[in-house]
Tab-separated table of N, CA and C in Angstrom:
chain	number	residue	atom	x	y	z
A	1	ASP	N	102.177	86.582	115.562
A	1	ASP	CA	103.536	86.498	116.089
A	1	ASP	C	104.100	87.885	116.382
A	2	GLY	N	103.280	88.748	116.931
A	2	GLY	CA	103.772	90.060	117.310
A	2	GLY	C	103.737	91.099	116.218
A	3	VAL	N	103.106	90.806	115.099
A	3	VAL	CA	103.003	91.769	113.998
A	3	VAL	C	101.545	92.159	113.827
A	4	THR	N	101.288	93.471	113.812
A	4	THR	CA	99.944	93.985	113.579
A	4	THR	C	99.953	94.765	112.277
A	5	VAL	N	99.013	94.467	111.400
A	5	VAL	CA	98.935	95.130	110.101
A	5	VAL	C	97.543	95.711	109.934
A	6	SER	N	97.482	96.977	109.523
A	6	SER	CA	96.201	97.645	109.290
A	6	SER	C	96.173	98.249	107.898
A	7	LEU	N	95.082	98.021	107.202
A	7	LEU	CA	94.833	98.695	105.929
A	7	LEU	C	94.104	99.985	106.282
A	8	VAL	N	94.773	101.133	106.118
A	8	VAL	CA	94.208	102.388	106.608
A	8	VAL	C	93.552	103.238	105.522
A	9	GLU	N	93.899	102.985	104.252
A	9	GLU	CA	93.276	103.773	103.184
A	9	GLU	C	93.356	103.032	101.859
A	10	VAL	N	92.275	103.111	101.101
A	10	VAL	CA	92.226	102.605	99.728
A	10	VAL	C	91.695	103.749	98.884
A	11	ALA	N	92.486	104.199	97.906
A	11	ALA	CA	92.095	105.359	97.113
A	11	ALA	C	92.310	105.099	95.627
A	12	GLU	N	91.288	105.391	94.846
A	12	GLU	CA	91.423	105.326	93.389
A	12	GLU	C	92.156	106.564	92.904
A	13	ASN	N	92.868	106.400	91.787
A	13	ASN	CA	93.627	107.501	91.218
A	13	ASN	C	93.611	107.354	89.703
A	14	ASP	N	93.330	108.448	89.006
A	14	ASP	CA	93.302	108.425	87.537
A	14	ASP	C	94.650	108.722	86.907
A	15	GLY	N	95.675	108.883	87.730
A	15	GLY	CA	96.997	109.176	87.212
A	15	GLY	C	97.226	110.669	87.097
A	16	SER	N	98.290	111.019	86.418
A	16	SER	CA	98.654	112.416	86.216
A	16	SER	C	98.895	112.659	84.728
A	17	LYS	N	99.321	113.840	84.399
A	17	LYS	CA	99.439	114.242	82.986
A	17	LYS	C	100.230	113.230	82.147
A	18	TYR	N	101.356	112.766	82.661
A	18	TYR	CA	102.215	111.871	81.886
A	18	TYR	C	102.213	110.429	82.394
A	19	ASN	N	101.370	110.132	83.344
A	19	ASN	CA	101.317	108.789	83.924
A	19	ASN	C	99.861	108.391	84.110
A	20	LYS	N	99.342	107.660	83.155
A	20	LYS	CA	97.923	107.267	83.174
A	20	LYS	C	97.805	105.749	83.135
A	21	PRO	N	96.762	105.216	83.772
A	21	PRO	CA	96.491	103.775	83.595
A	21	PRO	C	96.000	103.515	82.171
A	22	ALA	N	96.011	102.272	81.772
A	22	ALA	CA	95.502	101.892	80.453
A	22	ALA	C	94.023	102.265	80.349
A	23	ASP	N	93.540	102.441	79.123
A	23	ASP	CA	92.122	102.763	78.916
A	23	ASP	C	91.239	101.737	79.621
A	24	GLY	N	90.257	102.228	80.367
A	24	GLY	CA	89.331	101.353	81.085
A	24	GLY	C	89.827	100.925	82.456
A	25	ASN	N	91.026	101.377	82.850
A	25	ASN	CA	91.591	101.008	84.146
A	25	ASN	C	91.759	102.229	85.035
A	26	VAL	N	91.961	101.982	86.319
A	26	VAL	CA	92.305	103.009	87.306
A	26	VAL	C	93.431	102.462	88.171
A	27	PHE	N	94.159	103.370	88.810
A	27	PHE	CA	95.117	102.973	89.826
A	27	PHE	C	94.378	102.888	91.160
A	28	VAL	N	94.734	101.910	91.971
A	28	VAL	CA	94.220	101.816	93.330
A	28	VAL	C	95.436	101.777	94.258
A	29	LEU	N	95.510	102.773	95.141
A	29	LEU	CA	96.619	102.875	96.085
A	29	LEU	C	96.131	102.447	97.465
A	30	CYS	N	96.834	101.486	98.061
A	30	CYS	CA	96.450	100.932	99.354
A	30	CYS	C	97.543	101.253	100.366
A	31	GLU	N	97.156	101.960	101.434
A	31	GLU	CA	98.118	102.339	102.465
A	31	GLU	C	97.962	101.429	103.681
A	32	PHE	N	99.085	100.889	104.129
A	32	PHE	CA	99.131	100.002	105.279
A	32	PHE	C	99.996	100.593	106.383
A	33	VAL	N	99.683	100.246	107.632
A	33	VAL	CA	100.543	100.515	108.779
A	33	VAL	C	100.895	99.160	109.373
A	34	ILE	N	102.205	98.926	109.547
A	34	ILE	CA	102.696	97.666	110.092
A	34	ILE	C	103.411	97.964	111.402
A	35	GLU	N	102.980	97.289	112.466
A	35	GLU	CA	103.596	97.435	113.781
A	35	GLU	C	104.340	96.151	114.109
A	36	ASN	N	105.608	96.281	114.438
A	36	ASN	CA	106.420	95.121	114.775
A	36	ASN	C	106.583	95.058	116.292
A	37	ASN	N	105.768	94.243	116.938
A	37	ASN	CA	105.851	94.069	118.385
A	37	ASN	C	106.606	92.798	118.748
A	38	SER	N	107.353	92.256	117.782
A	38	SER	CA	108.143	91.051	118.039
A	38	SER	C	109.541	91.456	118.522
A	39	ASP	N	110.398	90.460	118.720
A	39	ASP	CA	111.766	90.705	119.181
A	39	ASP	C	112.771	90.760	118.037
A	40	THR	N	112.300	90.545	116.799
A	40	THR	CA	113.218	90.514	115.667
A	40	THR	C	112.793	91.520	114.602
A	41	GLU	N	113.754	91.928	113.795
A	41	GLU	CA	113.487	92.858	112.700
A	41	GLU	C	112.563	92.192	111.680
A	42	LEU	N	111.664	92.981	111.123
A	42	LEU	CA	110.696	92.485	110.141
A	42	LEU	C	111.007	93.091	108.783
A	43	ASN	N	111.171	92.244	107.777
A	43	ASN	CA	111.377	92.715	106.413
A	43	ASN	C	110.036	92.741	105.693
A	44	VAL	N	109.743	93.866	105.021
A	44	VAL	CA	108.496	94.030	104.280
A	44	VAL	C	108.846	94.229	102.817
A	45	SER	N	108.274	93.400	101.959
A	45	SER	CA	108.526	93.490	100.525
A	45	SER	C	107.203	93.461	99.771
A	46	SER	N	106.944	94.506	98.987
A	46	SER	CA	105.700	94.535	98.214
A	46	SER	C	105.666	93.401	97.189
A	47	MET	N	106.826	92.956	96.743
A	47	MET	CA	106.866	91.869	95.761
A	47	MET	C	106.725	90.489	96.401
A	48	LEU	N	107.353	90.279	97.557
A	48	LEU	CA	107.377	88.952	98.162
A	48	LEU	C	106.314	88.745	99.233
A	49	SER	N	105.925	89.807	99.922
A	49	SER	CA	105.016	89.672	101.065
A	49	SER	C	103.545	89.817	100.701
A	50	PHE	N	103.253	90.345	99.503
A	50	PHE	CA	101.867	90.659	99.145
A	50	PHE	C	101.440	89.951	97.867
A	51	GLU	N	100.203	89.444	97.868
A	51	GLU	CA	99.532	88.929	96.674
A	51	GLU	C	98.181	89.612	96.619
A	52	ALA	N	97.700	89.888	95.421
A	52	ALA	CA	96.405	90.566	95.304
A	52	ALA	C	95.546	89.895	94.244
A	53	TYR	N	94.229	90.033	94.455
A	53	TYR	CA	93.227	89.506	93.529
A	53	TYR	C	92.165	90.572	93.337
A	54	CYS	N	91.933	90.931	92.093
A	54	CYS	CA	90.876	91.881	91.767
A	54	CYS	C	89.735	91.106	91.133
A	55	ASP	N	88.596	91.089	91.816
A	55	ASP	CA	87.439	90.317	91.352
A	55	ASP	C	87.833	88.875	91.028
A	56	ASP	N	88.624	88.286	91.925
A	56	ASP	CA	89.085	86.901	91.885
A	56	ASP	C	90.169	86.611	90.855
A	57	TYR	N	90.658	87.629	90.133
A	57	TYR	CA	91.767	87.442	89.201
A	57	TYR	C	93.048	87.954	89.848
A	58	ALA	N	94.114	87.175	89.755
A	58	ALA	CA	95.393	87.595	90.312
A	58	ALA	C	95.861	88.883	89.633
A	59	CYS	N	96.401	89.793	90.431
A	59	CYS	CA	96.989	91.008	89.854
A	59	CYS	C	98.272	91.324	90.620
A	60	THR	N	99.205	91.925	89.943
A	60	THR	CA	100.485	92.266	90.560
A	60	THR	C	100.525	93.750	90.857
A	61	PHE	N	101.447	94.110	91.750
A	61	PHE	CA	101.571	95.523	92.074
A	61	PHE	C	102.028	96.288	90.834
A	62	SER	N	101.731	97.570	90.792
A	62	SER	CA	102.012	98.389	89.616
A	62	SER	C	102.974	99.516	89.974
A	63	LEU	N	104.128	99.525	89.318
A	63	LEU	CA	105.090	100.616	89.533
A	63	LEU	C	104.535	101.948	89.042
A	64	THR	N	103.759	101.932	87.964
A	64	THR	CA	103.186	103.194	87.473
A	64	THR	C	102.153	103.728	88.452
A	65	ALA	N	101.406	102.855	89.107
A	65	ALA	CA	100.467	103.313	90.138
A	65	ALA	C	101.235	103.945	91.298
A	66	LEU	N	102.357	103.344	91.676
A	66	LEU	CA	103.153	103.870	92.788
A	66	LEU	C	103.691	105.270	92.516
A	67	MET	N	103.825	105.635	91.254
A	67	MET	CA	104.295	106.979	90.919
A	67	MET	C	103.303	108.043	91.394
A	68	GLU	N	102.073	107.637	91.710
A	68	GLU	CA	101.032	108.569	92.151
A	68	GLU	C	100.870	108.597	93.674
A	69	LYS	N	101.810	108.034	94.400
A	69	LYS	CA	101.694	107.930	95.858
A	69	LYS	C	101.995	109.227	96.591
A	70	GLY	N	102.439	110.235	95.879
A	70	GLY	CA	102.762	111.503	96.533
A	70	GLY	C	103.959	111.352	97.442
A	71	ASN	N	103.865	111.929	98.647
A	71	ASN	CA	105.005	111.896	99.563
A	71	ASN	C	104.969	110.696	100.517
A	72	LYS	N	104.126	109.724	100.252
A	72	LYS	CA	104.041	108.540	101.111
A	72	LYS	C	105.120	107.540	100.717
A	73	ASN	N	105.508	106.697	101.686
A	73	ASN	CA	106.509	105.661	101.449
A	73	ASN	C	105.952	104.541	100.596
A	74	GLN	N	106.838	103.920	99.837
A	74	GLN	CA	106.495	102.675	99.164
A	74	GLN	C	106.511	101.585	100.226
A	75	LEU	N	105.722	100.556	100.081
A	75	LEU	CA	105.587	99.512	101.092
A	75	LEU	C	106.723	98.499	100.988
A	76	ASP	N	107.942	98.969	101.190
A	76	ASP	CA	109.140	98.138	101.174
A	76	ASP	C	110.103	98.682	102.216
A	77	GLY	N	110.662	97.804	103.028
A	77	GLY	CA	111.634	98.242	104.016
A	77	GLY	C	111.716	97.281	105.176
A	78	THR	N	112.365	97.730	106.234
A	78	THR	CA	112.489	96.932	107.438
A	78	THR	C	111.869	97.694	108.603
A	79	VAL	N	111.351	96.930	109.555
A	79	VAL	CA	110.741	97.507	110.749
A	79	VAL	C	111.454	96.906	111.954
A	80	ALA	N	112.096	97.760	112.738
A	80	ALA	CA	112.813	97.302	113.926
A	80	ALA	C	111.813	96.842	114.990
A	81	PRO	N	112.245	95.995	115.907
A	81	PRO	CA	111.360	95.574	116.999
A	81	PRO	C	110.816	96.784	117.759
A	82	GLY	N	109.512	96.762	118.028
A	82	GLY	CA	108.874	97.847	118.763
A	82	GLY	C	108.569	99.082	117.939
A	83	LYS	N	108.777	99.036	116.634
A	83	LYS	CA	108.577	100.209	115.773
A	83	LYS	C	107.452	99.967	114.772
A	84	LYS	N	107.088	101.053	114.066
A	84	LYS	CA	106.009	101.013	113.076
A	84	LYS	C	106.531	101.459	111.719
A	85	PHE	N	105.795	101.078	110.689
A	85	PHE	CA	106.142	101.457	109.310
A	85	PHE	C	104.839	101.673	108.544
A	86	SER	N	104.786	102.720	107.758
A	86	SER	CA	103.617	102.905	106.898
A	86	SER	C	104.094	103.032	105.463
A	87	GLY	N	103.274	102.529	104.557
A	87	GLY	CA	103.637	102.594	103.153
A	87	GLY	C	102.469	102.240	102.265
A	88	VAL	N	102.683	102.479	100.980
A	88	VAL	CA	101.644	102.312	99.969
A	88	VAL	C	102.069	101.256	98.959
A	89	ILE	N	101.102	100.458	98.549
A	89	ILE	CA	101.281	99.541	97.428
A	89	ILE	C	100.195	99.893	96.416
A	90	GLY	N	100.529	99.850	95.135
A	90	GLY	CA	99.582	100.265	94.108
A	90	GLY	C	99.277	99.162	93.116
A	91	TYR	N	98.059	99.201	92.609
A	91	TYR	CA	97.601	98.232	91.610
A	91	TYR	C	96.899	98.978	90.489
A	92	GLU	N	96.919	98.398	89.300
A	92	GLU	CA	96.134	98.915	88.179
A	92	GLU	C	95.043	97.890	87.908
A	93	VAL	N	93.793	98.341	88.018
A	93	VAL	CA	92.652	97.428	87.924
A	93	VAL	C	91.594	98.021	86.994
A	94	PRO	N	90.646	97.209	86.529
A	94	PRO	CA	89.556	97.747	85.713
A	94	PRO	C	88.769	98.797	86.494
A	95	GLU	N	88.306	99.834	85.798
A	95	GLU	CA	87.604	100.912	86.497
A	95	GLU	C	86.287	100.462	87.126
A	96	ASP	N	85.735	99.334	86.683
A	96	ASP	CA	84.497	98.833	87.271
A	96	ASP	C	84.751	97.724	88.299
A	97	TRP	N	85.945	97.713	88.887
A	97	TRP	CA	86.288	96.676	89.860
A	97	TRP	C	85.311	96.686	91.027
A	98	GLN	N	85.118	95.509	91.595
A	98	GLN	CA	84.206	95.364	92.726
A	98	GLN	C	84.950	95.073	94.033
A	99	THR	N	85.862	94.093	94.006
A	99	THR	CA	86.577	93.698	95.218
A	99	THR	C	88.065	93.536	94.932
A	100	LEU	N	88.872	94.132	95.796
A	100	LEU	CA	90.319	93.945	95.750
A	100	LEU	C	90.697	93.232	97.037
A	101	GLU	N	91.218	92.023	96.896
A	101	GLU	CA	91.604	91.204	98.039
A	101	GLU	C	93.129	91.163	98.088
A	102	ILE	N	93.689	91.523	99.242
A	102	ILE	CA	95.138	91.588	99.391
A	102	ILE	C	95.556	90.622	100.492
A	103	HIS	N	96.501	89.739	100.170
A	103	HIS	CA	97.024	88.760	101.110
A	103	HIS	C	98.432	89.194	101.513
A	104	TYR	N	98.665	89.343	102.816
A	104	TYR	CA	99.979	89.718	103.337
A	104	TYR	C	100.541	88.564	104.154
A	105	THR	N	101.768	88.172	103.838
A	105	THR	CA	102.471	87.127	104.562
A	105	THR	C	103.671	87.763	105.265
A	106	PRO	N	103.603	87.961	106.593
A	106	PRO	CA	104.704	88.610	107.304
A	106	PRO	C	106.021	87.845	107.196
A	107	ASP	N	105.963	86.522	107.160
A	107	ASP	CA	107.165	85.695	107.054
A	107	ASP	C	106.986	84.814	105.826
A	108	VAL	N	107.760	85.082	104.783
A	108	VAL	CA	107.577	84.358	103.521
A	108	VAL	C	107.877	82.865	103.658
A	109	LEU	N	108.511	82.455	104.748
A	109	LEU	CA	108.802	81.038	104.951
A	109	LEU	C	107.673	80.314	105.684
A	110	SER	N	106.638	81.042	106.100
A	110	SER	CA	105.518	80.401	106.786
A	110	SER	C	104.260	80.518	105.933
A	111	SER	N	103.240	79.794	106.333
A	111	SER	CA	101.981	79.849	105.585
A	111	SER	C	100.982	80.804	106.236
A	112	ASN	N	101.381	81.470	107.313
A	112	ASN	CA	100.483	82.427	107.966
A	112	ASN	C	100.300	83.642	107.080
A	113	GLU	N	99.048	84.047	106.884
A	113	GLU	CA	98.791	85.232	106.083
A	113	GLU	C	97.608	85.997	106.661
A	114	ILE	N	97.595	87.275	106.362
A	114	ILE	CA	96.515	88.164	106.760
A	114	ILE	C	95.827	88.617	105.482
A	115	VAL	N	94.500	88.524	105.432
A	115	VAL	CA	93.765	88.854	104.211
A	115	VAL	C	92.924	90.104	104.449
A	116	PHE	N	93.047	91.061	103.527
A	116	PHE	CA	92.260	92.287	103.555
A	116	PHE	C	91.396	92.330	102.303
A	117	ALA	N	90.210	92.906	102.417
A	117	ALA	CA	89.341	93.060	101.254
A	117	ALA	C	88.821	94.489	101.208
A	118	ALA	N	88.955	95.103	100.036
A	118	ALA	CA	88.423	96.437	99.813
A	118	ALA	C	87.359	96.325	98.740
A	119	THR	N	86.248	97.042	98.932
A	119	THR	CA	85.181	97.009	97.938
A	119	THR	C	85.028	98.387	97.323
A	120	ASN	N	84.617	98.385	96.068
A	120	ASN	CA	84.426	99.612	95.311
A	120	ASN	C	82.928	99.903	95.281
A	121	GLU	N	82.530	100.893	96.033
A	121	GLU	CA	81.112	101.267	96.077
A	121	GLU	C	80.847	102.360	95.063
A	122	GLN	N	80.264	101.962	93.937
A	122	GLN	CA	80.020	102.918	92.856
A	122	GLN	C	78.607	103.430	92.907
């Protein structure tokens, strides 16, 4: 429906001096670019628009992981018609994770979704 979404980067992160994942876990930061080629404003919410599964187990976004995003935007906001938005969503997953599957629903009132899969090549 006029929305293009790209997963442009998936990066593991061990945290920083005062912000670490739990023992045996890592942060995974996923950067998306969303293009709104529709005629209406698009609302993007990391809590409402995204669901994730790590090795088939449901996982929620992690605020502590987002603290490691640097100068990148958090994946929350609005995108005007004809404009683009980039942002990061973060997860805390086991360090031996194999597959992170992310489901994005551009319109929370519809059942249309876009599914992305990232694999951890160790």
